[in-house]
Amino acid sequence: MTTLTPDEMYTFVEARESGARTYANAFGRLLTEGHGARIRDGHGREYLDCLAAAGTLALGHNHPEVLDKVGEYLASGQVQQALDLTTPAKYEYLQALYARLPGTMADTFKTQFCGPAGTDATEAAIKLFKIATGRRTVISFHGAYHGMTAGALALTGNLGAKESVPSLMPDVHHLPYPYDYRCPFGIGGEAGIQAGLTYIERLLTDPESGITRPAAVFVEAVQGEGGVIPAPAAWLRGLREITARLDIPLVLDEIQAGFGRTGTMWAFEESGIEPDAVLVSKAAGGGFPLSLLLYHGKYDAWAPGAHAGTFRGNQIALVAGLAAMRVTESERLIEKAAAKGKLIASLLGRLAAGHPEIGQVRGRGLMWGIEIVNPEGPADHLGTLPADGARAKRVKRACLDHGLLLESGGRHGAVLRLLPPLVITDEEIHEMAAALEKALIDCA
């Protein structure tokens, strides 16, 4: 056992980790314990965790039923890792996952188990659809986040992580996403949605657009890192209609928004569409590393070994993920997430009414963003105020002082992001809103 204090352990690690650290810098202390929606630091201070490992911990920390199943598996003598070999754990996981696919997807979709991080699911999809279509161009959207490996980073909208990289995957084009508060067309509302769809269709059918027919279009039904921006259902339906008519595969990135977070199993379900592929990770493994690419079988152009990785199909994650799906269903956590989302909307709406530094509150289920603005800055012709990333950073820090852990993102880092576990209680949601209000007052 170490005799170092919590602060000494933190300092030791800090001095040896790379400059790429992010969450650790914001938290600034040793994390020692977690149960449900609560975590504790090395000094015994408790926090309400509304980050949940960026949405990975759908059932919160150390859910007893998940831990029991993992413990049973480890004691059973079954294989610890299996590359892509077939095991009972893989069979049971896939059976449960396919039962939760909407529409005709369970009858038509194939599965590619990827490396343990969601970014590898993105890489697999890029590779697969380029092979299957014989095309090289890929479409993404402003504000997108699809991972940090080379291809995935090329699809990501945030310039901060890209500007210092000398070369990224070519033939990637970013189109406007329906961000109503800061409408890319300066219109807003239904007119902005229709303008966006018209732009996409014209671009993809214009022989002088300069963009060759894409191998795939990648999109998030709710942008996460981009600032928690839900795509209107009508826009997603329009995008699906355009891509289907033009024979362009549509890939839905559900890595952060999937598995019940938005009040439906998959965030795209609200629109009623069926995509050609779905990227899955984070909550998929019940808190353990797992990522998958689900795709329509007509695109199954892989040759054996065309996409591989030692830890694809992580057995422990398959067991934990199956347990998490069963708990989510037995405790009706998806339906409860939808109801809790209404409570959060009400509480955050009240906060916004009394705090002009809140430009917009948006989200679904248990995925919410609070855009912080400069209330004294010049508004544009739509009445939108300038983003205030510096104030958002101060509010985030003040939230920590009041026992609330959350993250920020979006344009200029001005969006406070809430990703609490699905097991958060109504009482804890009220506690979250109270801590937010205190932090806003502190930073007024």
Coordinates of C-alpha atoms in Angstrom, one line a residue:
M1 CA 0.0 0.0 0.0
T2 CA 1.2 3.5 -0.9
T3 CA 1.9 5.9 1.9
L4 CA 1.5 8.9 -0.3
T5 CA -1.3 11.4 0.3
P6 CA -4.0 11.9 -2.3
D7 CA -2.5 15.1 -3.4
E8 CA 1.0 13.5 -3.7
M9 CA -0.5 10.7 -5.9
Y10 CA -2.2 13.2 -8.1
T11 CA 1.0 15.2 -8.5
F12 CA 3.0 12.1 -9.3
V13 CA 0.6 11.1 -12.1
E14 CA 0.2 14.7 -13.4
A15 CA 3.9 15.1 -13.8
R16 CA 4.2 11.9 -15.9
E17 CA 1.1 12.1 -18.1
S18 CA 1.1 13.8 -21.5
G19 CA -0.2 17.2 -22.3
A20 CA -3.2 15.6 -23.9
R21 CA -4.9 15.3 -20.5
T22 CA -8.3 17.0 -20.3
Y23 CA -10.8 15.7 -17.7
A24 CA -8.0 15.2 -15.1
N25 CA -7.0 18.8 -15.5
A26 CA -10.5 20.0 -15.0
F27 CA -11.2 17.8 -11.9
G28 CA -7.8 18.4 -10.4
R29 CA -7.9 15.8 -7.7
L30 CA -7.6 12.1 -7.0
L31 CA -10.8 10.1 -7.7
T32 CA -11.1 7.1 -5.4
E33 CA -14.7 5.8 -5.2
G34 CA -18.0 5.7 -7.2
H35 CA -21.5 4.4 -6.5
G36 CA -24.4 5.1 -8.8
A37 CA -24.4 8.8 -9.6
R38 CA -21.9 9.7 -6.8
I39 CA -18.1 9.8 -6.8
R40 CA -15.7 10.6 -4.0
D41 CA -12.2 12.1 -4.1
G42 CA -9.2 11.3 -2.0
H43 CA -10.2 13.8 0.7
G44 CA -13.6 12.2 1.1
R45 CA -15.5 15.0 -0.8
E46 CA -18.5 13.7 -2.6
Y47 CA -19.8 14.9 -6.0
L48 CA -22.8 14.3 -8.1
D49 CA -21.4 12.9 -11.3
C50 CA -23.2 14.3 -14.4
L51 CA -20.3 13.4 -16.7
A52 CA -20.5 9.6 -16.2
A53 CA -17.3 9.0 -18.1
A54 CA -18.7 11.0 -21.1
G55 CA -21.9 9.0 -21.0
T56 CA -20.2 5.6 -20.8
L57 CA -21.6 4.7 -17.3
A58 CA -25.3 4.5 -18.2
L59 CA -26.0 2.7 -14.9
G60 CA -23.6 4.8 -12.9
H61 CA -20.6 3.6 -11.0
N62 CA -20.3 0.0 -9.9
H63 CA -23.9 -1.2 -10.5
P64 CA -24.2 -4.3 -8.4
E65 CA -26.0 -6.5 -11.0
V66 CA -23.3 -5.7 -13.6
L67 CA -20.5 -6.4 -11.1
D68 CA -22.1 -9.7 -10.1
K69 CA -22.3 -10.9 -13.7
V70 CA -18.7 -9.9 -14.4
G71 CA -17.6 -11.6 -11.2
E72 CA -19.4 -14.8 -12.1
Y73 CA -17.9 -14.8 -15.6
L74 CA -14.3 -14.3 -14.2
A75 CA -14.8 -17.2 -11.8
S76 CA -16.4 -19.4 -14.5
G77 CA -13.3 -20.5 -16.3
Q78 CA -14.5 -19.1 -19.6
V79 CA -12.0 -17.5 -22.0
Q80 CA -10.7 -14.1 -20.9
Q81 CA -10.2 -12.8 -24.4
A82 CA -11.0 -14.4 -27.7
L83 CA -10.0 -12.2 -30.6
D84 CA -13.0 -12.6 -32.9
L85 CA -13.7 -16.3 -32.0
T86 CA -17.3 -17.2 -31.1
T87 CA -18.1 -17.6 -27.4
P88 CA -21.4 -17.9 -25.4
A89 CA -20.8 -14.3 -24.2
K90 CA -20.7 -13.1 -27.8
Y91 CA -23.8 -15.1 -28.7
E92 CA -25.9 -13.8 -25.8
Y93 CA -24.8 -10.2 -26.3
L94 CA -25.6 -10.2 -30.0
Q95 CA -29.0 -11.9 -29.3
A96 CA -29.9 -9.1 -26.8
L97 CA -28.5 -6.3 -29.0
Y98 CA -30.4 -7.4 -32.1
A99 CA -33.6 -7.7 -30.2
R100 CA -33.2 -3.9 -29.5
L101 CA -32.7 -2.8 -33.1
P102 CA -35.8 -1.1 -34.6
G103 CA -37.7 -1.8 -37.7
T104 CA -36.1 -4.3 -40.2
M105 CA -32.5 -3.7 -38.9
A106 CA -32.4 -7.0 -36.9
D107 CA -33.2 -8.9 -40.1
T108 CA -30.7 -7.2 -42.3
F109 CA -27.8 -5.9 -40.3
K110 CA -24.3 -7.4 -39.8
T111 CA -21.9 -6.7 -36.9
Q112 CA -18.2 -5.8 -37.0
F113 CA -16.6 -5.9 -33.6
C114 CA -14.0 -3.2 -33.4
G115 CA -11.1 -2.1 -31.2
P116 CA -12.3 -1.1 -27.7
A117 CA -12.8 2.7 -28.4
G118 CA -15.6 4.2 -30.4
T119 CA -13.2 5.9 -32.8
D120 CA -12.3 2.5 -34.2
A121 CA -15.9 2.0 -35.2
T122 CA -15.7 5.2 -37.1
E123 CA -12.5 4.0 -38.8
A124 CA -14.1 0.7 -39.7
A125 CA -17.1 2.4 -41.2
I126 CA -15.0 4.7 -43.3
K127 CA -13.0 1.8 -44.6
L128 CA -16.0 -0.5 -45.2
F129 CA -18.1 2.0 -47.1
K130 CA -15.2 3.1 -49.3
I131 CA -14.6 -0.6 -50.2
A132 CA -18.2 -1.4 -50.7
T133 CA -19.0 1.6 -52.9
G134 CA -15.7 2.1 -54.6
R135 CA -15.9 5.8 -53.7
R136 CA -13.5 8.0 -51.8
T137 CA -15.4 11.1 -50.6
V138 CA -16.9 11.2 -47.1
I139 CA -19.5 13.7 -45.8
S140 CA -19.7 14.9 -42.2
F141 CA -21.2 18.0 -40.5
H142 CA -20.2 21.2 -38.8
G143 CA -19.9 20.5 -35.0
A144 CA -19.5 16.8 -35.6
Y145 CA -17.4 14.6 -33.3
H146 CA -16.5 11.1 -34.4
G147 CA -13.2 10.3 -32.6
M148 CA -9.5 11.3 -32.5
T149 CA -7.8 8.8 -34.7
A150 CA -6.7 9.9 -38.2
G151 CA -9.8 9.2 -40.2
A152 CA -12.3 10.0 -37.4
L153 CA -10.5 13.2 -36.7
A154 CA -10.8 14.2 -40.3
L155 CA -14.6 13.8 -39.9
T156 CA -14.7 15.8 -36.7
G157 CA -15.7 19.5 -36.9
N158 CA -13.6 20.9 -34.0
L159 CA -10.6 22.7 -35.4
G160 CA -8.6 22.8 -32.2
A161 CA -7.5 19.2 -32.4
K162 CA -6.9 19.4 -36.2
E163 CA -4.9 22.5 -36.8
S164 CA -1.6 21.2 -35.4
V165 CA -1.8 17.9 -37.4
P166 CA 0.1 18.3 -40.7
S167 CA -2.0 15.9 -42.7
L168 CA -5.5 14.4 -42.3
M169 CA -7.6 12.0 -44.5
P170 CA -8.4 13.8 -47.7
D171 CA -11.8 14.0 -49.5
V172 CA -13.8 14.9 -46.4
H173 CA -16.4 17.6 -46.6
H174 CA -18.3 19.2 -43.8
L175 CA -21.9 20.5 -44.4
P176 CA -24.1 22.7 -42.2
Y177 CA -25.8 21.0 -39.3
P178 CA -29.3 22.3 -38.1
Y179 CA -28.0 24.3 -35.1
D180 CA -31.1 26.5 -34.7
Y181 CA -29.7 28.9 -32.1
R182 CA -26.8 29.8 -34.4
C183 CA -28.5 28.9 -37.7
P184 CA -25.7 28.5 -40.4
F185 CA -28.0 30.1 -42.9
G186 CA -29.0 33.0 -40.6
I187 CA -32.7 32.0 -40.9
G188 CA -33.7 29.7 -38.0
G189 CA -36.8 27.6 -37.5
E190 CA -38.5 25.5 -40.1
A191 CA -37.1 27.7 -42.9
G192 CA -33.5 27.0 -41.6
I193 CA -34.3 23.2 -41.7
Q194 CA -35.6 23.3 -45.2
A195 CA -32.7 25.5 -46.4
G196 CA -30.2 23.0 -44.9
L197 CA -31.9 20.0 -46.7
T198 CA -32.1 22.0 -50.0
Y199 CA -28.4 22.8 -49.7
I200 CA -27.5 19.2 -49.1
E201 CA -29.5 17.9 -52.0
R202 CA -28.3 20.6 -54.4
L203 CA -24.7 20.0 -53.4
L204 CA -25.0 16.2 -53.9
T205 CA -26.7 16.5 -57.3
D206 CA -24.8 19.5 -58.8
P207 CA -22.3 18.3 -61.4
E208 CA -20.3 21.4 -60.7
S209 CA -20.2 21.1 -56.8
G210 CA -16.6 19.8 -56.8
I211 CA -17.6 17.0 -54.6
T212 CA -17.7 13.4 -56.0
R213 CA -20.5 11.1 -54.9
P214 CA -19.8 10.1 -51.3
A215 CA -19.0 6.7 -50.0
A216 CA -21.0 7.6 -46.9
V217 CA -22.6 10.4 -44.9
F218 CA -21.8 10.4 -41.2
V219 CA -24.1 12.2 -38.7
E220 CA -25.1 12.3 -35.1
A221 CA -28.8 12.5 -34.3
V222 CA -27.8 14.5 -31.2
Q223 CA -24.4 16.2 -31.5
G224 CA -22.5 15.6 -28.2
E225 CA -19.1 17.3 -28.1
G226 CA -20.4 19.8 -30.6
G227 CA -22.7 21.3 -27.9
V228 CA -25.6 18.9 -27.4
I229 CA -27.5 19.9 -30.5
P230 CA -30.5 17.6 -31.3
A231 CA -31.2 17.3 -35.0
P232 CA -34.9 18.0 -35.7
A233 CA -36.7 14.8 -36.7
A234 CA -37.8 16.4 -40.0
W235 CA -34.2 17.1 -40.9
L236 CA -33.1 13.6 -40.2
R237 CA -36.0 12.2 -42.2
G238 CA -35.1 14.6 -45.1
L239 CA -31.4 13.5 -44.9
R240 CA -32.4 9.9 -45.0
E241 CA -34.7 10.4 -48.0
I242 CA -32.0 12.3 -49.9
T243 CA -29.2 9.8 -49.2
A244 CA -31.5 6.8 -50.0
R245 CA -32.6 8.3 -53.3
L246 CA -29.0 9.1 -54.3
D247 CA -27.7 5.7 -53.1
I248 CA -25.4 7.2 -50.5
P249 CA -25.0 5.1 -47.3
L250 CA -26.1 7.0 -44.1
V251 CA -24.1 6.2 -41.0
L252 CA -25.6 7.2 -37.6
D253 CA -23.0 7.8 -34.9
E254 CA -24.8 6.6 -31.7
I255 CA -21.6 6.3 -29.6
Q256 CA -22.7 8.9 -27.0
A257 CA -26.4 9.2 -27.6
G258 CA -27.3 5.5 -27.9
F259 CA -28.5 2.9 -25.3
G260 CA -31.3 4.9 -23.9
R261 CA -29.6 8.2 -23.1
T262 CA -32.1 10.4 -25.1
G263 CA -35.2 8.6 -23.9
T264 CA -35.2 6.1 -26.7
M265 CA -32.9 3.1 -27.2
W266 CA -31.3 4.9 -30.2
A267 CA -31.4 8.7 -30.7
F268 CA -32.3 8.3 -34.4
E269 CA -35.5 6.4 -33.4
E270 CA -37.4 9.7 -32.7
S271 CA -37.3 10.4 -36.5
G272 CA -38.5 6.9 -37.5
I273 CA -35.6 6.4 -40.0
E274 CA -33.5 3.3 -40.6
P275 CA -29.9 4.2 -41.4
D276 CA -27.4 2.0 -43.3
A277 CA -25.1 1.7 -40.4
V278 CA -24.8 2.6 -36.7
L279 CA -21.6 3.3 -34.7
V280 CA -21.8 1.9 -31.1
S281 CA -19.6 2.2 -28.1
K282 CA -19.5 3.9 -24.6
A283 CA -22.5 2.5 -22.8
A284 CA -22.6 -0.6 -25.0
G285 CA -20.1 -2.3 -22.8
G286 CA -21.8 -1.8 -19.5
G287 CA -18.8 0.4 -18.3
F288 CA -16.1 -1.7 -20.0
P289 CA -14.4 -1.0 -23.3
L290 CA -16.4 -2.1 -26.4
S291 CA -17.2 -0.8 -29.8
L292 CA -19.2 -2.1 -32.7
L293 CA -20.1 -1.2 -36.3
L294 CA -23.6 -2.3 -37.2
Y295 CA -24.4 -2.2 -40.9
H296 CA -26.8 -3.4 -43.6
G297 CA -25.6 -6.8 -45.0
K298 CA -25.6 -5.5 -48.6
Y299 CA -22.5 -3.6 -47.7
D300 CA -20.6 -6.5 -46.3
A301 CA -17.6 -6.2 -48.5
W302 CA -15.0 -7.2 -46.0
A303 CA -12.4 -9.8 -46.8
P304 CA -11.2 -12.0 -43.8
G305 CA -8.9 -9.8 -41.6
A306 CA -9.8 -6.6 -43.5
H307 CA -10.5 -4.9 -40.2
A308 CA -8.9 -6.5 -37.1
G309 CA -7.8 -5.7 -33.6
T310 CA -6.7 -7.8 -30.6
F311 CA -9.4 -6.6 -28.2
R312 CA -12.4 -6.6 -30.5
G313 CA -15.3 -8.4 -28.9
N314 CA -13.9 -7.8 -25.4
Q315 CA -15.5 -10.7 -23.4
I316 CA -15.8 -8.9 -20.1
A317 CA -17.5 -5.9 -21.9
L318 CA -19.9 -8.3 -23.6
V319 CA -20.9 -9.8 -20.3
A320 CA -21.2 -6.4 -18.6
G321 CA -23.0 -4.9 -21.6
L322 CA -25.6 -7.7 -21.6
A323 CA -26.2 -7.2 -17.9
A324 CA -26.6 -3.5 -18.4
M325 CA -29.2 -4.0 -21.2
R326 CA -31.2 -6.3 -19.0
V327 CA -31.1 -3.9 -16.0
T328 CA -32.1 -1.0 -18.3
E329 CA -35.1 -3.1 -19.5
S330 CA -36.2 -4.5 -16.2
E331 CA -36.0 -1.1 -14.4
R332 CA -37.6 0.7 -17.4
L333 CA -34.7 3.1 -17.4
I334 CA -35.2 4.3 -21.0
E335 CA -38.8 5.4 -20.3
K336 CA -37.7 6.9 -17.1
A337 CA -34.9 8.8 -18.9
A338 CA -37.6 10.4 -21.1
A339 CA -39.6 11.5 -18.0
K340 CA -36.5 12.7 -16.2
G341 CA -35.6 14.7 -19.3
K342 CA -38.9 16.6 -18.9
L343 CA -38.0 17.4 -15.3
I344 CA -34.5 18.6 -16.4
A345 CA -36.1 20.8 -19.1
S346 CA -38.4 22.4 -16.6
L347 CA -35.7 23.1 -14.0
L348 CA -33.2 24.4 -16.6
G349 CA -35.9 26.5 -18.2
R350 CA -36.5 28.2 -14.8
L351 CA -32.7 28.8 -14.5
A352 CA -32.6 30.3 -18.0
A353 CA -35.5 32.6 -17.2
G354 CA -33.5 34.2 -14.3
H355 CA -30.1 34.1 -15.8
P356 CA -29.5 36.1 -19.1
E357 CA -26.1 34.5 -19.4
I358 CA -28.0 31.3 -20.5
G359 CA -28.5 31.7 -24.2
Q360 CA -30.3 28.4 -24.8
V361 CA -31.1 25.1 -23.0
R362 CA -31.4 22.1 -25.3
G363 CA -31.4 18.3 -25.1
R364 CA -33.4 15.1 -24.8
G365 CA -33.7 12.5 -22.1
L366 CA -30.5 12.6 -20.0
M367 CA -28.4 14.5 -22.5
W368 CA -28.5 18.3 -22.1
G369 CA -26.6 21.4 -23.0
I370 CA -26.6 24.9 -21.5
E371 CA -25.2 27.5 -23.9
I372 CA -23.5 30.3 -22.0
V373 CA -23.5 33.7 -23.7
N374 CA -22.4 37.2 -23.0
P375 CA -25.7 39.0 -22.2
E376 CA -24.1 42.4 -22.8
G377 CA -22.6 41.5 -26.1
P378 CA -24.1 42.4 -29.5
A379 CA -26.9 40.2 -30.7
D380 CA -27.2 39.2 -34.3
H381 CA -30.3 39.7 -36.4
L382 CA -31.9 36.6 -35.0
G383 CA -31.3 37.8 -31.4
T384 CA -28.5 35.3 -30.7
L385 CA -25.8 36.5 -28.3
P386 CA -22.1 35.8 -28.5
A387 CA -20.8 32.6 -26.9
D388 CA -18.9 33.1 -23.7
G389 CA -16.5 30.2 -23.2
A390 CA -14.5 32.0 -20.5
R391 CA -17.7 32.3 -18.3
A392 CA -18.7 28.7 -19.0
K393 CA -15.3 27.6 -17.8
R394 CA -15.7 29.6 -14.6
V395 CA -19.2 28.2 -14.1
K396 CA -17.9 24.6 -14.6
R397 CA -15.3 25.2 -11.9
A398 CA -17.8 26.7 -9.6
C399 CA -20.1 23.7 -10.1
L400 CA -17.2 21.5 -8.9
D401 CA -16.9 23.6 -5.8
H402 CA -20.6 23.0 -5.2
G403 CA -20.3 19.2 -5.6
L404 CA -21.3 18.8 -9.2
L405 CA -19.1 17.3 -11.9
L406 CA -20.0 18.2 -15.5
E407 CA -18.2 19.0 -18.7
S408 CA -18.2 21.7 -21.3
G409 CA -18.0 21.7 -25.1
G410 CA -19.5 23.2 -28.2
R411 CA -18.4 26.3 -30.0
H412 CA -15.8 28.2 -28.0
G413 CA -16.3 25.7 -25.1
A414 CA -19.4 27.7 -24.1
V415 CA -21.8 24.8 -23.6
L416 CA -22.1 23.2 -20.2
R417 CA -22.9 19.5 -20.9
L418 CA -25.0 17.2 -18.6
L419 CA -24.6 13.4 -19.2
P420 CA -25.9 11.9 -15.9
P421 CA -26.3 8.2 -15.5
L422 CA -29.7 6.8 -16.3
V423 CA -30.1 5.8 -12.6
I424 CA -30.0 9.4 -11.4
T425 CA -33.0 10.1 -9.2
D426 CA -35.4 13.0 -9.3
E427 CA -33.9 14.2 -6.0
E428 CA -30.4 14.2 -7.5
I429 CA -31.7 16.1 -10.6
H430 CA -33.0 18.8 -8.2
E431 CA -29.7 18.8 -6.5
M432 CA -27.9 19.2 -9.9
A433 CA -30.1 22.2 -10.7
A434 CA -29.5 23.8 -7.3
A435 CA -25.7 23.4 -7.7
L436 CA -25.9 24.9 -11.2
E437 CA -27.8 27.9 -9.9
K438 CA -25.3 28.5 -7.1
A439 CA -22.4 28.3 -9.6
L440 CA -24.2 30.8 -12.0
I441 CA -24.7 33.2 -9.1
D442 CA -21.0 32.8 -8.1
C443 CA -19.9 33.7 -11.6
A444 CA -22.4 36.5 -12.3

